[in-house]
């Protein structure tokens, strides 16, 4: 026999499915919401409801947006000849924060991971190749993560794009700001040495 | 576990890793002393992580681990060997993924596995330096079967026990070896191996990795061996291998070569 009333138990169960939230945190959040002002709780519920109904995938870059095309693809100031390829929508936000990139994006929604059965067909790869083939593109910048899967994805794409003859670049690798040479791993440090530049 | 110290040291190769929580990763390692080991690497998805560059797949790394309640936690990690050739070549990287899937499926947790560990490390080293990858994979598959306790019997017929003559033979997965033509011909469910393929198989089983560098196979012999070994592996693991599809795309057409 359970002491928690049905609706409380249901919310705890739903919350504890979220990443990073265990049953303890879920019950704490649930009981917080029981006591919180009603308007706040309703606002949260609306926000969750609106999340799926109010978002679409941009049909050009496959980023998550309110409207199709997304603001970046719709922006006439953006350089459409330069496509930055990233794994996840969050990576677009990270690159936008630098304010140094004026091109457009292409979101793959993942990286190749043979061990998990994620192959080229599970990602937006064919769409990228078609987009590049349809013309007007000068350069494709592969900004996948510097992990084994990200590297595999970049190499696979580079191979797919080779026949188009368009310039394909990869994000540089090097040391993080505030880092310490002593603790740098040899791959990163090696890449940083190779990619050194004049000051 | 042999000792109850809170911190312990081991070498290991990362086979697989999954994101875990906010910025952590769950690693599956193969180690010489503890077999397959699942450990938690905290914070490695954050950029300034001091461990991140040392816990990527297929790196040979020295780990310092702290015993956790459920999972042991990586407190320090330093790469010993990074096999750079795997990161720069899609084909070789594909083979490394394939090896990782096989080892993950066949290695035991908690048991000592010196021979298996040495086999993985040595095969990755040669794969990285570009040593005939196709033959290397056949050697790896055959010796991995050895380490996992599924060494195929190639000396005597698994049915009548008579020593094999130099003829074509019949591979029986359920008996874990090959039958002579008298016991095997016409029996359904067996895989015929040509004399050539059988010879190569025996040669690979009886030699160490150094011996394969002088060997050259005809494409059809290699194809035969690949089918035999991969089907035997799938039969043992009891599920299809996810990396084979990727390999066939990377290497163009022929599955698993």
PDB file of C-alpha atoms in Angstrom, chain A residues 23-146:
ATOM      1  CA  UNK A  23      13.763   9.369  -7.191  1.00  0.00           C
ATOM      2  CA  UNK A  24      14.891  11.543  -4.250  1.00  0.00           C
ATOM      3  CA  UNK A  25      15.260  14.707  -6.318  1.00  0.00           C
ATOM      4  CA  UNK A  26      12.000  13.901  -8.078  1.00  0.00           C
ATOM      5  CA  UNK A  27      10.056  13.734  -4.823  1.00  0.00           C
ATOM      6  CA  UNK A  28      11.676  16.931  -3.543  1.00  0.00           C
ATOM      7  CA  UNK A  29      10.654  18.763  -6.754  1.00  0.00           C
ATOM      8  CA  UNK A  30       7.154  17.328  -6.569  1.00  0.00           C
ATOM      9  CA  UNK A  31       6.555  18.444  -2.999  1.00  0.00           C
ATOM     10  CA  UNK A  32       8.042  21.842  -3.826  1.00  0.00           C
ATOM     11  CA  UNK A  33       5.459  22.233  -6.589  1.00  0.00           C
ATOM     12  CA  UNK A  34       2.658  21.249  -4.225  1.00  0.00           C
ATOM     13  CA  UNK A  35       3.484  24.260  -2.077  1.00  0.00           C
ATOM     14  CA  UNK A  36       4.587  26.722  -4.795  1.00  0.00           C
ATOM     15  CA  UNK A  37       2.224  29.482  -6.033  1.00  0.00           C
ATOM     16  CA  UNK A  38      -0.249  28.047  -8.482  1.00  0.00           C
ATOM     17  CA  UNK A  39       0.702  30.481 -11.266  1.00  0.00           C
ATOM     18  CA  UNK A  40       4.285  29.287 -11.201  1.00  0.00           C
ATOM     19  CA  UNK A  41       3.311  25.642 -11.477  1.00  0.00           C
ATOM     20  CA  UNK A  42       0.892  26.349 -14.313  1.00  0.00           C
ATOM     21  CA  UNK A  43       3.551  28.347 -16.145  1.00  0.00           C
ATOM     22  CA  UNK A  44       5.879  25.344 -15.901  1.00  0.00           C
ATOM     23  CA  UNK A  45       3.197  23.008 -17.192  1.00  0.00           C
ATOM     24  CA  UNK A  46       2.477  25.335 -20.115  1.00  0.00           C
ATOM     25  CA  UNK A  47       6.137  25.647 -20.936  1.00  0.00           C
ATOM     26  CA  UNK A  48       6.474  21.866 -21.086  1.00  0.00           C
ATOM     27  CA  UNK A  49       3.335  21.535 -23.187  1.00  0.00           C
ATOM     28  CA  UNK A  50       4.486  24.271 -25.550  1.00  0.00           C
ATOM     29  CA  UNK A  51       7.907  22.721 -25.952  1.00  0.00           C
ATOM     30  CA  UNK A  52       6.882  20.094 -28.459  1.00  0.00           C
ATOM     31  CA  UNK A  53       3.964  21.927 -30.023  1.00  0.00           C
ATOM     32  CA  UNK A  54       5.934  25.143 -30.548  1.00  0.00           C
ATOM     33  CA  UNK A  55       9.129  23.807 -32.109  1.00  0.00           C
ATOM     34  CA  UNK A  56      10.020  22.464 -35.530  1.00  0.00           C
ATOM     35  CA  UNK A  57      13.148  21.284 -37.279  1.00  0.00           C
ATOM     36  CA  UNK A  58      14.455  23.811 -39.787  1.00  0.00           C
ATOM     37  CA  UNK A  59      14.148  22.139 -43.178  1.00  0.00           C
ATOM     38  CA  UNK A  60      17.492  23.565 -44.317  1.00  0.00           C
ATOM     39  CA  UNK A  61      19.859  23.128 -41.372  1.00  0.00           C
ATOM     40  CA  UNK A  62      17.805  20.789 -39.121  1.00  0.00           C
ATOM     41  CA  UNK A  63      18.325  22.968 -36.088  1.00  0.00           C
ATOM     42  CA  UNK A  64      15.469  23.163 -33.603  1.00  0.00           C
ATOM     43  CA  UNK A  65      13.553  26.396 -34.095  1.00  0.00           C
ATOM     44  CA  UNK A  66      10.193  28.070 -33.575  1.00  0.00           C
ATOM     45  CA  UNK A  67       9.637  28.533 -37.290  1.00  0.00           C
ATOM     46  CA  UNK A  68      10.924  27.002 -40.467  1.00  0.00           C
ATOM     47  CA  UNK A  69      13.321  28.408 -41.689  1.00  0.00           C
ATOM     48  CA  UNK A  70      15.194  29.042 -38.439  1.00  0.00           C
ATOM     49  CA  UNK A  71      16.456  32.585 -37.655  1.00  0.00           C
ATOM     50  CA  UNK A  72      19.982  31.807 -38.881  1.00  0.00           C
ATOM     51  CA  UNK A  73      18.840  30.386 -42.216  1.00  0.00           C
ATOM     52  CA  UNK A  74      16.377  33.268 -42.656  1.00  0.00           C
ATOM     53  CA  UNK A  75      19.000  35.942 -41.919  1.00  0.00           C
ATOM     54  CA  UNK A  76      20.046  37.599 -45.198  1.00  0.00           C
ATOM     55  CA  UNK A  77      23.291  38.842 -43.627  1.00  0.00           C
ATOM     56  CA  UNK A  78      24.544  35.311 -43.091  1.00  0.00           C
ATOM     57  CA  UNK A  79      27.089  33.832 -45.471  1.00  0.00           C
ATOM     58  CA  UNK A  80      25.354  30.871 -47.139  1.00  0.00           C
ATOM     59  CA  UNK A  81      28.577  29.782 -48.812  1.00  0.00           C
ATOM     60  CA  UNK A  82      30.002  28.584 -45.491  1.00  0.00           C
ATOM     61  CA  UNK A  83      28.295  25.685 -43.711  1.00  0.00           C
ATOM     62  CA  UNK A  84      29.335  24.687 -40.210  1.00  0.00           C
ATOM     63  CA  UNK A  85      28.450  21.050 -39.465  1.00  0.00           C
ATOM     64  CA  UNK A  86      27.750  20.205 -35.813  1.00  0.00           C
ATOM     65  CA  UNK A  87      26.483  17.168 -33.927  1.00  0.00           C
ATOM     66  CA  UNK A  88      23.773  18.721 -31.747  1.00  0.00           C
ATOM     67  CA  UNK A  89      21.592  21.858 -31.599  1.00  0.00           C
ATOM     68  CA  UNK A  90      23.428  22.815 -28.390  1.00  0.00           C
ATOM     69  CA  UNK A  91      26.650  23.032 -30.405  1.00  0.00           C
ATOM     70  CA  UNK A  92      25.052  25.750 -32.557  1.00  0.00           C
ATOM     71  CA  UNK A  93      24.453  27.797 -29.421  1.00  0.00           C
ATOM     72  CA  UNK A  94      28.063  27.275 -28.341  1.00  0.00           C
ATOM     73  CA  UNK A  95      29.408  28.500 -31.675  1.00  0.00           C
ATOM     74  CA  UNK A  96      26.964  31.417 -31.769  1.00  0.00           C
ATOM     75  CA  UNK A  97      28.285  32.538 -28.380  1.00  0.00           C
ATOM     76  CA  UNK A  98      31.704  33.138 -29.942  1.00  0.00           C
ATOM     77  CA  UNK A  99      30.114  35.759 -32.281  1.00  0.00           C
ATOM     78  CA  UNK A 100      32.875  35.026 -34.750  1.00  0.00           C
ATOM     79  CA  UNK A 101      31.003  32.828 -37.136  1.00  0.00           C
ATOM     80  CA  UNK A 102      28.898  34.447 -39.860  1.00  0.00           C
ATOM     81  CA  UNK A 103      28.037  31.388 -41.905  1.00  0.00           C
ATOM     82  CA  UNK A 104      25.132  28.957 -41.607  1.00  0.00           C
ATOM     83  CA  UNK A 105      24.792  25.593 -39.879  1.00  0.00           C
ATOM     84  CA  UNK A 106      23.922  21.982 -40.469  1.00  0.00           C
ATOM     85  CA  UNK A 107      22.897  19.868 -37.473  1.00  0.00           C
ATOM     86  CA  UNK A 108      23.531  16.123 -37.829  1.00  0.00           C
ATOM     87  CA  UNK A 109      21.684  15.116 -34.642  1.00  0.00           C
ATOM     88  CA  UNK A 110      24.418  12.806 -33.434  1.00  0.00           C
ATOM     89  CA  UNK A 111      27.718  11.271 -34.476  1.00  0.00           C
ATOM     90  CA  UNK A 112      28.642   7.960 -36.051  1.00  0.00           C
ATOM     91  CA  UNK A 113      28.883   5.323 -33.364  1.00  0.00           C
ATOM     92  CA  UNK A 114      29.235   1.847 -34.833  1.00  0.00           C
ATOM     93  CA  UNK A 115      29.210   0.190 -31.400  1.00  0.00           C
ATOM     94  CA  UNK A 116      25.769   1.659 -30.687  1.00  0.00           C
ATOM     95  CA  UNK A 117      24.530   0.904 -34.189  1.00  0.00           C
ATOM     96  CA  UNK A 118      24.393   4.558 -35.257  1.00  0.00           C
ATOM     97  CA  UNK A 119      25.383   4.715 -38.909  1.00  0.00           C
ATOM     98  CA  UNK A 120      25.174   7.359 -41.649  1.00  0.00           C
ATOM     99  CA  UNK A 121      21.457   6.697 -42.204  1.00  0.00           C
ATOM    100  CA  UNK A 122      20.586   7.634 -38.623  1.00  0.00           C
ATOM    101  CA  UNK A 123      22.089  11.098 -39.088  1.00  0.00           C
ATOM    102  CA  UNK A 124      21.295  14.035 -41.388  1.00  0.00           C
ATOM    103  CA  UNK A 125      24.216  13.220 -43.651  1.00  0.00           C
ATOM    104  CA  UNK A 126      22.537  12.609 -46.965  1.00  0.00           C
ATOM    105  CA  UNK A 127      20.735  15.927 -46.510  1.00  0.00           C
ATOM    106  CA  UNK A 128      24.066  17.702 -46.072  1.00  0.00           C
ATOM    107  CA  UNK A 129      25.564  16.199 -49.215  1.00  0.00           C
ATOM    108  CA  UNK A 130      22.453  17.172 -51.178  1.00  0.00           C
ATOM    109  CA  UNK A 131      22.565  20.663 -49.756  1.00  0.00           C
ATOM    110  CA  UNK A 132      26.203  21.073 -50.769  1.00  0.00           C
ATOM    111  CA  UNK A 133      25.549  19.633 -54.223  1.00  0.00           C
ATOM    112  CA  UNK A 134      22.703  22.024 -54.865  1.00  0.00           C
ATOM    113  CA  UNK A 135      25.290  24.797 -55.243  1.00  0.00           C
ATOM    114  CA  UNK A 136      26.423  28.102 -53.770  1.00  0.00           C
ATOM    115  CA  UNK A 137      28.633  26.511 -51.113  1.00  0.00           C
ATOM    116  CA  UNK A 138      32.340  27.445 -50.898  1.00  0.00           C
ATOM    117  CA  UNK A 139      33.370  25.718 -47.732  1.00  0.00           C
ATOM    118  CA  UNK A 140      32.107  23.070 -45.330  1.00  0.00           C
ATOM    119  CA  UNK A 141      33.509  23.377 -41.814  1.00  0.00           C
ATOM    120  CA  UNK A 142      33.299  20.112 -39.869  1.00  0.00           C
ATOM    121  CA  UNK A 143      32.801  21.068 -36.232  1.00  0.00           C
ATOM    122  CA  UNK A 144      32.024  17.639 -34.779  1.00  0.00           C
ATOM    123  CA  UNK A 145      33.448  16.863 -31.344  1.00  0.00           C
ATOM    124  CA  UNK A 146      37.129  15.908 -31.099  1.00  0.00           C
TER     125      UNK A 146
END
